Short mmCIF file of C-alpha atoms in Angstrom, two decimals:
data_model
loop_
_atom_site.label_atom_id
_atom_site.label_comp_id
_atom_site.label_asym_id
_atom_site.label_seq_id
_atom_site.Cartn_x
_atom_site.Cartn_y
_atom_site.Cartn_z
CA MET A 1 -21.91 -12.47 -38.05
CA THR A 2 -19.55 -11.91 -41.01
CA GLY A 3 -21.68 -8.80 -41.68
CA THR A 4 -20.69 -7.57 -38.31
CA LYS A 5 -17.01 -7.89 -39.11
CA LYS A 6 -17.30 -6.10 -42.36
CA THR A 7 -19.80 -3.31 -41.19
CA HIS A 8 -17.88 -2.12 -38.32
CA LYS A 9 -14.28 -0.84 -38.28
CA PRO A 10 -11.85 -2.36 -35.98
CA TRP A 11 -11.23 0.84 -34.08
CA VAL A 12 -14.92 0.93 -33.15
CA LEU A 13 -14.80 -2.59 -31.61
CA VAL A 14 -11.57 -1.57 -29.77
CA LEU A 15 -13.29 1.50 -28.32
CA THR A 16 -16.18 -0.68 -27.34
CA VAL A 17 -13.98 -3.02 -25.42
CA GLY A 18 -11.59 -0.32 -24.21
CA LEU A 19 -14.54 1.62 -22.41
CA GLY A 20 -15.36 -1.57 -20.63
CA THR A 21 -11.82 -2.76 -19.60
CA LEU A 22 -10.90 0.59 -18.22
CA LEU A 23 -13.31 0.19 -15.22
CA ASN A 24 -11.04 -2.26 -13.35
CA PRO A 25 -8.04 -0.10 -13.31
CA LEU A 26 -9.96 3.10 -12.80
CA ASN A 27 -11.80 1.91 -9.80
CA SER A 28 -8.64 0.21 -8.24
CA SER A 29 -6.89 3.81 -8.37
CA MET A 30 -9.89 6.27 -7.76
CA ILE A 31 -10.16 4.74 -4.11
CA SER A 32 -6.86 6.16 -3.23
CA VAL A 33 -7.93 9.64 -2.65
CA ALA A 34 -11.36 8.54 -1.31
CA LEU A 35 -9.99 6.44 1.65
CA THR A 36 -9.63 9.53 4.02
CA ARG A 37 -13.26 10.45 3.47
CA MET A 38 -14.54 6.99 3.93
CA GLN A 39 -12.56 6.75 7.12
CA GLN A 40 -14.37 9.76 8.37
CA GLU A 41 -17.74 8.68 6.97
CA PHE A 42 -17.67 5.15 8.61
CA GLU A 43 -15.42 5.88 11.59
CA LEU A 44 -12.52 3.55 10.57
CA THR A 45 -8.98 3.28 11.32
CA PHE A 46 -6.61 3.10 8.24
CA ALA A 47 -6.19 -0.65 8.66
CA ASP A 48 -9.95 -1.09 8.34
CA ALA A 49 -10.23 1.24 5.37
CA SER A 50 -7.31 -0.83 3.64
CA TRP A 51 -9.77 -3.68 3.25
CA LEU A 52 -11.17 -1.59 0.45
CA ILE A 53 -8.17 -1.90 -1.46
CA SER A 54 -7.44 -5.72 -0.47
CA VAL A 55 -10.92 -6.87 -1.29
CA PHE A 56 -11.01 -5.33 -4.69
CA TYR A 57 -7.67 -6.83 -5.78
CA LEU A 58 -8.26 -10.28 -4.13
CA ALA A 59 -11.81 -10.49 -5.89
CA SER A 60 -9.87 -9.34 -9.22
CA ALA A 61 -7.27 -12.13 -8.71
CA ALA A 62 -9.69 -14.83 -8.07
CA GLY A 63 -12.24 -13.54 -10.49
CA GLN A 64 -10.20 -13.03 -13.79
CA PRO A 65 -9.32 -16.65 -14.42
CA VAL A 66 -12.83 -17.95 -13.62
CA MET A 67 -14.51 -15.37 -15.82
CA GLY A 68 -11.98 -16.15 -18.67
CA LYS A 69 -13.19 -19.75 -18.68
CA LEU A 70 -16.93 -18.70 -18.28
CA SER A 71 -16.35 -16.51 -21.35
CA ASP A 72 -15.07 -19.51 -23.27
CA MET A 73 -18.28 -21.52 -22.28
CA PHE A 74 -21.00 -18.89 -22.58
CA GLY A 75 -19.50 -16.58 -25.27
CA PRO A 76 -17.40 -13.56 -24.64
CA LYS A 77 -20.11 -11.11 -25.83
CA ARG A 78 -22.55 -12.46 -23.29
CA MET A 79 -20.02 -12.40 -20.56
CA PHE A 80 -18.93 -8.90 -21.53
CA LEU A 81 -22.48 -7.57 -21.18
CA ALA A 82 -22.83 -9.44 -17.77
CA GLY A 83 -19.79 -7.84 -16.52
CA LEU A 84 -21.00 -4.32 -17.26
CA VAL A 85 -24.32 -5.08 -15.52
CA THR A 86 -22.54 -6.47 -12.54
CA VAL A 87 -20.37 -3.26 -12.35
CA ALA A 88 -23.45 -1.16 -12.88
CA ALA A 89 -25.25 -2.92 -9.99
CA ALA A 90 -22.23 -2.49 -7.58
CA SER A 91 -21.79 1.16 -8.44
CA MET A 92 -25.46 1.90 -7.92
CA LEU A 93 -25.56 0.13 -4.50
CA ALA A 94 -22.27 1.50 -3.14
CA PRO A 95 -23.34 5.18 -2.53
CA PHE A 96 -26.23 4.01 -0.32
CA SER A 97 -24.10 1.73 1.75
CA PRO A 98 -25.51 1.56 5.30
CA ASN A 99 -22.29 0.23 6.87
CA PHE A 100 -18.77 -0.70 6.02
CA PRO A 101 -19.18 -4.49 5.28
CA PHE A 102 -21.97 -3.57 2.75
CA LEU A 103 -19.42 -1.18 1.05
CA LEU A 104 -16.93 -3.85 0.99
CA GLY A 105 -19.34 -6.28 -0.57
CA CYS A 106 -20.03 -3.76 -3.38
CA ARG A 107 -16.26 -3.29 -3.80
CA ALA A 108 -15.89 -7.08 -4.22
CA LEU A 109 -18.96 -7.17 -6.68
CA GLN A 110 -17.50 -4.36 -8.67
CA ALA A 111 -14.07 -6.03 -8.89
CA ILE A 112 -15.77 -9.31 -10.10
CA GLY A 113 -17.79 -7.60 -12.63
CA SER A 114 -14.76 -5.54 -14.02
CA SER A 115 -12.58 -8.45 -13.96
CA THR A 116 -15.01 -10.19 -16.38
CA LEU A 117 -14.53 -7.54 -19.01
CA PHE A 118 -10.78 -7.86 -19.68
CA PRO A 119 -10.67 -11.64 -20.59
CA SER A 120 -13.85 -11.54 -22.58
CA GLY A 121 -12.91 -8.36 -24.28
CA MET A 122 -9.43 -9.65 -25.21
CA SER A 123 -10.98 -12.82 -26.51
CA ILE A 124 -13.28 -10.75 -28.90
CA VAL A 125 -10.38 -8.56 -30.13
CA ARG A 126 -8.05 -11.69 -30.67
CA THR A 127 -10.70 -13.53 -32.69
CA SER A 128 -12.39 -10.47 -34.60
CA ILE A 129 -9.17 -8.43 -35.66
CA THR A 130 -6.69 -10.22 -37.55
CA LYS A 131 -4.87 -7.36 -39.40
CA GLY A 132 -3.34 -4.97 -36.92
CA GLN A 133 -4.01 -7.13 -33.76
CA ALA A 134 -0.88 -6.06 -32.13
CA LYS A 135 -1.91 -2.40 -32.35
CA ALA A 136 -5.36 -3.18 -31.15
CA LEU A 137 -4.02 -4.93 -28.11
CA ALA A 138 -1.66 -2.04 -27.47
CA THR A 139 -4.62 0.31 -27.54
CA LEU A 140 -6.28 -1.60 -24.94
CA SER A 141 -3.24 -1.50 -22.65
CA ILE A 142 -3.27 2.29 -23.09
CA PHE A 143 -6.90 2.49 -21.95
CA ALA A 144 -5.92 0.62 -18.88
CA SER A 145 -2.76 2.25 -17.99
CA THR A 146 -4.15 5.77 -18.58
CA SER A 147 -7.24 5.25 -16.67
CA ALA A 148 -5.04 3.89 -13.67
CA ALA A 149 -2.80 6.88 -13.87
CA PHE A 150 -5.51 9.41 -14.08
CA GLY A 151 -7.79 7.50 -11.59
CA PRO A 152 -6.54 9.60 -8.46
CA SER A 153 -6.90 12.86 -10.19
CA ILE A 154 -10.41 12.18 -11.50
CA GLY A 155 -11.28 10.59 -8.12
CA GLY A 156 -9.96 13.80 -6.33
CA LEU A 157 -12.04 16.39 -8.34
CA LEU A 158 -15.19 14.23 -7.97
CA ILE A 159 -14.88 14.09 -4.25
CA ASP A 160 -14.20 17.67 -4.07
CA SER A 161 -17.57 18.42 -5.68
CA TRP A 162 -19.79 15.51 -4.84
CA ASP A 163 -18.03 13.53 -2.07
CA TRP A 164 -16.97 9.78 -2.06
CA PRO A 165 -20.18 8.41 -3.62
CA SER A 166 -19.31 10.06 -6.90
CA ILE A 167 -16.29 7.74 -7.46
CA PHE A 168 -19.03 5.11 -8.00
CA ILE A 169 -21.39 7.07 -10.03
CA VAL A 170 -18.74 8.19 -12.55
CA ASN A 171 -18.78 4.68 -13.82
CA PHE A 172 -22.12 5.15 -15.51
CA PRO A 173 -21.14 7.11 -18.60
CA PHE A 174 -18.64 4.28 -19.41
CA ILE A 175 -20.84 1.57 -18.74
CA ILE A 176 -23.88 2.87 -20.60
CA VAL A 177 -21.80 3.79 -23.77
CA SER A 178 -19.90 0.42 -23.65
CA PHE A 179 -23.19 -1.50 -22.95
CA PHE A 180 -25.09 -0.25 -25.99
CA MET A 181 -22.06 -0.23 -28.38
CA ALA A 182 -21.34 -3.78 -27.40
CA ILE A 183 -25.03 -4.96 -28.07
CA PHE A 184 -24.78 -3.68 -31.80
CA ILE A 185 -21.06 -3.87 -32.42
CA LEU A 186 -19.52 -6.97 -30.65
CA PRO A 187 -19.79 -10.06 -32.79
CA GLU A 188 -21.78 -13.09 -31.40
CA LYS A 189 -19.47 -16.19 -30.88
CA GLY A 190 -20.53 -19.64 -30.60
CA GLN A 191 -20.82 -20.98 -26.93
CA GLY A 192 -18.36 -23.53 -25.90
CA LYS A 193 -18.90 -26.77 -24.11
CA PHE A 194 -20.38 -26.11 -20.56
CA GLU A 195 -17.69 -27.69 -18.17
CA LEU A 196 -17.77 -26.30 -14.64
CA ALA A 197 -15.11 -28.99 -13.91
CA ARG A 198 -12.53 -26.71 -15.84
CA ILE A 199 -12.87 -24.09 -13.06
CA ASP A 200 -10.57 -24.76 -10.09
CA PHE A 201 -12.96 -23.58 -7.40
CA LEU A 202 -11.28 -25.37 -4.62
CA GLY A 203 -7.81 -23.97 -5.53
CA ILE A 204 -9.24 -20.50 -5.76
CA THR A 205 -10.85 -20.95 -2.40
CA LEU A 206 -7.72 -22.02 -0.79
CA PHE A 207 -5.81 -19.04 -2.41
CA ILE A 208 -8.45 -16.57 -1.09
CA ILE A 209 -8.33 -18.22 2.52
CA ALA A 210 -4.48 -18.03 2.55
CA VAL A 211 -4.33 -14.38 1.41
CA ILE A 212 -7.05 -13.27 4.08
CA GLY A 213 -5.08 -15.21 6.66
CA LEU A 214 -1.96 -13.48 5.66
CA ILE A 215 -3.65 -10.03 5.63
CA LEU A 216 -5.16 -10.55 9.19
CA PHE A 217 -1.86 -11.78 10.54
CA LEU A 218 0.05 -8.61 9.21
CA LEU A 219 -2.67 -6.15 10.32
CA SER A 220 -2.44 -7.66 13.81
CA LEU A 221 1.27 -7.18 14.31
CA GLU A 222 0.96 -3.63 15.73
CA THR A 223 -1.41 -4.69 18.57
CA HIS A 224 -2.30 -8.15 19.59
CA ILE A 225 -0.76 -10.72 17.16
CA HIS A 226 -3.30 -13.06 15.77
CA TRP A 227 -1.32 -16.49 15.58
CA TRP A 228 -4.36 -18.23 14.56
CA ALA A 229 -4.38 -16.14 11.19
CA PHE A 230 -0.83 -17.24 10.64
CA ILE A 231 -1.61 -20.92 11.18
CA VAL A 232 -4.64 -20.40 8.69
CA PHE A 233 -2.30 -18.87 6.14
CA ILE A 234 0.29 -21.61 6.55
CA VAL A 235 -2.16 -24.59 6.41
CA SER A 236 -4.12 -23.20 3.41
CA SER A 237 -1.00 -22.24 1.59
CA VAL A 238 0.43 -25.88 2.07
CA SER A 239 -2.91 -27.31 1.06
CA PHE A 240 -3.08 -24.97 -2.00
CA TYR A 241 0.36 -26.13 -3.16
CA TYR A 242 -0.30 -29.89 -2.86
CA TYR A 243 -3.76 -29.57 -4.41
CA GLU A 244 -2.61 -27.46 -7.32
CA LYS A 245 0.12 -29.89 -8.23
CA ARG A 246 -2.42 -32.59 -8.88
CA GLN A 247 -4.81 -30.42 -11.06
CA SER A 248 -4.75 -30.55 -14.90
CA GLU A 249 -6.11 -26.96 -15.19
CA PRO A 250 -4.85 -25.34 -11.84
CA PHE A 251 -5.56 -21.87 -10.85
CA ILE A 252 -1.79 -21.38 -10.42
CA ASP A 253 0.49 -23.83 -12.32
CA VAL A 254 2.74 -24.56 -9.32
CA ARG A 255 4.56 -27.36 -11.31
CA GLY A 256 5.35 -25.07 -14.17
CA LEU A 257 6.77 -22.53 -11.69
CA LYS A 258 9.05 -25.09 -10.01
CA LYS A 259 10.40 -26.16 -13.41
CA ASN A 260 11.07 -22.62 -14.56
CA THR A 261 12.87 -20.75 -11.73
CA ASN A 262 13.49 -17.69 -13.95
CA VAL A 263 9.88 -17.30 -14.42
CA THR A 264 9.16 -17.82 -10.85
CA LEU A 265 11.68 -15.08 -9.82
CA ILE A 266 10.15 -12.78 -12.45
CA TYR A 267 6.79 -13.08 -10.68
CA LEU A 268 8.31 -12.63 -7.42
CA GLN A 269 10.16 -9.48 -8.51
CA PHE A 270 6.97 -8.07 -10.00
CA ILE A 271 5.20 -8.75 -6.63
CA THR A 272 7.80 -6.85 -4.82
CA ILE A 273 7.96 -3.95 -7.28
CA ASN A 274 4.15 -3.64 -6.85
CA LEU A 275 4.37 -3.84 -3.09
CA VAL A 276 6.77 -0.79 -3.15
CA TYR A 277 4.95 1.16 -5.74
CA TYR A 278 1.54 0.81 -4.26
CA CYS A 279 2.65 1.76 -0.77
CA TYR A 280 3.30 5.11 -2.41
CA PHE A 281 0.32 5.19 -4.65
CA PHE A 282 -2.03 4.35 -1.90
CA GLY A 283 0.05 6.11 0.97
CA PHE A 284 0.83 9.51 -0.58
CA PRO A 285 -3.05 10.40 -0.90
CA THR A 286 -3.67 9.71 2.82
CA PHE A 287 -0.51 11.63 3.73
CA LEU A 288 -1.33 14.71 1.54
CA GLN A 289 -4.90 14.89 3.06
CA GLN A 290 -4.42 13.88 6.82
CA VAL A 291 -0.88 15.50 7.40
CA LYS A 292 -0.39 18.21 4.70
CA LYS A 293 -4.18 19.07 4.70
CA TYR A 294 -4.62 19.23 1.01
CA SER A 295 -8.25 18.74 -0.41
CA PRO A 296 -8.83 15.68 -2.43
CA GLY A 297 -8.92 17.58 -5.58
CA ASN A 298 -5.44 19.11 -5.01
CA THR A 299 -4.19 15.64 -3.71
CA GLY A 300 -5.48 14.12 -7.03
CA LEU A 301 -3.57 16.71 -9.06
CA ILE A 302 -0.52 16.20 -6.98
CA MET A 303 -0.60 12.49 -7.57
CA LEU A 304 -0.09 13.07 -11.37
CA ALA A 305 3.66 13.52 -10.50
CA LEU A 306 3.67 9.92 -9.51
CA ALA A 307 1.39 8.18 -11.95
CA GLY A 308 2.17 10.64 -14.89
CA PHE A 309 5.76 10.37 -15.01
CA GLY A 310 5.48 6.59 -15.49
CA VAL A 311 3.39 7.02 -18.56
CA ILE A 312 5.79 9.70 -19.96
CA VAL A 313 8.83 7.64 -19.81
CA SER A 314 7.21 4.51 -21.16
CA PRO A 315 8.06 5.19 -24.90
CA PHE A 316 11.65 5.66 -24.13
CA VAL A 317 11.81 2.38 -22.05
CA GLY A 318 10.20 0.55 -25.05
CA ARG A 319 12.90 1.81 -27.39
CA LEU A 320 15.65 0.92 -24.76
CA ILE A 321 14.19 -2.68 -24.55
CA ASP A 322 13.98 -3.02 -28.42
CA ARG A 323 17.73 -2.31 -28.57
CA HIS A 324 19.24 -3.85 -25.41
CA GLY A 325 16.54 -6.23 -24.04
CA PRO A 326 14.74 -5.86 -20.69
CA LYS A 327 17.65 -6.34 -18.35
CA PRO A 328 19.23 -2.91 -18.51
CA ALA A 329 15.78 -1.19 -18.28
CA LEU A 330 14.95 -3.47 -15.20
CA ILE A 331 18.41 -2.69 -13.45
CA THR A 332 17.81 1.22 -14.21
CA GLY A 333 14.23 1.08 -12.91
CA SER A 334 15.37 -0.76 -9.80
CA ALA A 335 18.12 1.84 -9.14
CA ILE A 336 15.49 4.75 -9.63
CA LEU A 337 13.05 2.89 -7.24
CA PHE A 338 15.80 2.65 -4.67
CA SER A 339 16.80 6.22 -5.11
CA GLY A 340 13.30 7.60 -4.91
CA THR A 341 12.65 5.67 -1.73
CA ALA A 342 15.78 6.91 -0.17
CA LEU A 343 14.93 10.53 -1.10
CA LEU A 344 11.57 9.97 0.78
CA LEU A 345 13.71 9.61 3.91
CA THR A 346 14.74 13.32 3.45
CA LEU A 347 11.26 14.69 3.48
CA ARG A 348 10.21 16.76 6.39
CA GLU A 349 6.84 18.14 7.34
CA THR A 350 8.32 21.59 6.45
CA SER A 351 9.47 20.51 3.09
CA SER A 352 8.26 22.34 0.09
CA LEU A 353 5.56 20.80 -2.24
CA LEU A 354 8.14 21.06 -5.15
CA TRP A 355 10.64 18.66 -3.33
CA LEU A 356 7.67 16.27 -2.75
CA LEU A 357 6.69 16.43 -6.22
CA ILE A 358 10.26 15.67 -7.35
CA ILE A 359 10.48 12.69 -5.10
CA MET A 360 7.09 11.44 -6.56
CA ALA A 361 8.23 11.97 -10.10
CA VAL A 362 11.34 9.78 -9.41
CA LEU A 363 9.25 7.04 -8.08
CA GLY A 364 6.78 7.31 -10.83
CA MET A 365 9.64 6.95 -13.46
CA SER A 366 10.73 3.75 -11.81
CA ASN A 367 7.27 2.27 -12.42
CA GLY A 368 7.50 3.36 -16.07
CA PHE A 369 10.76 1.34 -16.40
CA SER A 370 9.47 -1.70 -14.43
CA ASN A 371 6.20 -2.39 -15.94
CA ILE A 372 7.14 -2.84 -19.59
CA SER A 373 10.51 -4.42 -18.81
CA MET A 374 9.08 -7.02 -16.47
CA GLN A 375 6.29 -8.03 -19.09
CA THR A 376 9.05 -8.30 -21.79
CA ALA A 377 11.36 -10.30 -19.61
CA LEU A 378 8.38 -12.74 -18.79
CA TYR A 379 7.61 -13.22 -22.45
CA GLU A 380 11.29 -13.91 -23.30
CA HIS A 381 11.15 -16.77 -20.71
CA VAL A 382 7.86 -18.53 -21.60
CA LYS A 383 6.94 -20.52 -24.65
CA PRO A 384 4.64 -18.93 -27.10
CA GLU A 385 1.84 -21.28 -26.38
CA ASP A 386 2.00 -20.53 -22.49
CA THR A 387 1.76 -16.71 -23.03
CA GLY A 388 -1.92 -16.61 -22.02
CA SER A 389 -1.57 -18.48 -18.69
CA ALA A 390 1.76 -16.56 -18.05
CA SER A 391 -0.07 -13.17 -18.56
CA GLY A 392 -2.69 -14.15 -16.20
CA LEU A 393 -0.27 -15.00 -13.44
CA PHE A 394 1.55 -11.77 -14.07
CA GLN A 395 -1.64 -9.92 -13.47
CA THR A 396 -2.19 -11.89 -10.29
CA SER A 397 1.38 -11.06 -9.04
CA ARG A 398 0.41 -7.27 -9.55
CA TYR A 399 -2.64 -7.97 -7.34
CA LEU A 400 -0.64 -9.75 -4.62
CA GLY A 401 1.76 -6.96 -4.44
CA SER A 402 -1.08 -4.47 -4.17
CA ILE A 403 -2.70 -6.42 -1.42
CA LEU A 404 0.54 -6.51 0.45
CA SER A 405 1.13 -2.83 0.17
CA SER A 406 -2.40 -2.19 1.66
CA SER A 407 -1.52 -4.39 4.58
CA LEU A 408 1.91 -2.70 5.23
CA LEU A 409 0.18 0.67 5.05
CA GLY A 410 -2.61 -0.60 7.31
CA LEU A 411 0.09 -1.64 9.86
CA ALA A 412 2.15 1.73 9.66
CA PHE A 413 -0.69 4.08 9.26
CA ASN A 414 -3.27 2.56 11.79
CA ARG A 415 -3.25 4.70 14.80
CA HIS A 416 -1.75 8.00 13.88
CA LEU A 417 -0.05 9.36 10.82
CA ASP A 418 2.78 11.79 10.58
CA ILE A 419 6.06 12.08 8.55
CA GLN A 420 7.87 9.44 10.88
CA HIS A 421 5.27 6.92 9.86
CA LEU A 422 5.80 7.61 6.14
CA HIS A 423 9.61 7.19 6.88
CA ASN A 424 8.97 3.83 8.50
CA VAL A 425 7.19 2.73 5.37
CA ALA A 426 10.21 3.97 3.32
CA MET A 427 12.69 2.13 5.50
CA ILE A 428 10.80 -1.13 4.99
CA CYS A 429 10.53 -0.46 1.13
CA LEU A 430 14.34 0.03 1.04
CA ILE A 431 14.75 -3.57 2.02
CA PHE A 432 12.38 -4.67 -0.77
CA CYS A 433 14.16 -2.30 -3.31
CA LEU A 434 17.45 -4.13 -2.65
CA LEU A 435 15.74 -7.44 -3.44
CA VAL A 436 14.33 -5.96 -6.70
CA PHE A 437 17.78 -4.80 -7.48
CA TYR A 438 19.30 -8.18 -6.79
CA LEU A 439 16.75 -10.02 -8.88
CA SER A 440 17.29 -7.61 -11.77
CA ILE A 441 20.93 -8.39 -11.75
CA ARG A 442 20.63 -12.10 -11.69
CA LEU A 443 18.12 -12.13 -14.53
CA PRO A 444 19.65 -13.84 -17.68
CA GLY A 445 20.43 -11.37 -20.51
CA ARG A 446 18.85 -11.38 -23.83
CA GLY A 447 21.63 -13.31 -25.45
CA LYS A 448 21.65 -15.97 -22.71
CA VAL A 449 17.98 -16.59 -22.87
CA LYS A 450 18.10 -17.13 -26.77
CA GLY A 451 21.17 -19.30 -26.25
CA HIS A 452 19.22 -21.41 -23.69
CA SER A 453 16.14 -21.69 -25.96
#
């Protein structure tokens, strides 16, 4: 074991883990340009197709904390390899889906497998790399953000050439290289104590039921309202809250959230930011293909304006936060998000591609400001020993925002899609933008946080 650490350079270990951990963000974003083709293939409404987004994020939200604890029990290397095998199985089966429910099952399996890779990979990096650990973790973050940003472009080019099954097949080069590198490079770690009681299965089940109830209720608002789904959501949410309060290792620490209102509001703000951003991230590709009649390949390239500008402004935002703390960056990001959403209301079916690209670039910049500043704000408000659980809940907030965005799009785009439906989404998002702006202003500045500590 010691030999493993000496033989292999840290960058080789980071590359091995990075090739695995990029699978979750890559597959969560590639689907955005595939929805239109899948709608045609399986004769779906957009509301039906939106479940491909919701199921993936819901399985990721539920799977990541469970897989983190299983990684502690069975060893991170073993779980990392198991995660790769699970993603491979899902990616192999999905192209041969005989019906839509089978494809949904493959997406859920893919999410569970890929959500295994992040906690087990992070555990390996944290315990194996002591010198330059921050740089290694930052590199893994770049793997994730870059794969998410370029997912629509990669997916679009693949669909143009080999249709929608290709977005599943493209996983295999990453899986194979990461798998064989992992066998020989990742160090063996001792297994922990086998304690299934540490996993909050009932809490996770209640969480899943609550989210599914909410999705079903929201998607029914356009036609016949499913009040039973709303009742399921309320009952399971209340049950979840009171059950989690009594747990020593809860899925979501509701007692901690109640004590630290600043952290709770940061999570609420991050949910709202992701709700707005992912409305555009998943809505634009469908609009571009179904209304503007662009091919999947061209749609993917156009999407670079949205995803790429977020990556471009990130270094500048990092320097701004280092000097002034996260609050000014958050307020700036909120203002840009509001401006981009307001500009979207000026878009017409006759508008030029250049104007659409400018609007998308503005919205993309807002995401670059929000992501880093929100994470920094969170870490300033939690104790160092709570960073791990806070990061997990931060990820869950992202997933919840994404799930809510897919439900909003499913409601808005369900029957028919034209420029007015895109404007309807923008009008709703403007309200959420105001909430984000308000929460950014009320967040304590860096000096006040330190003084409070």
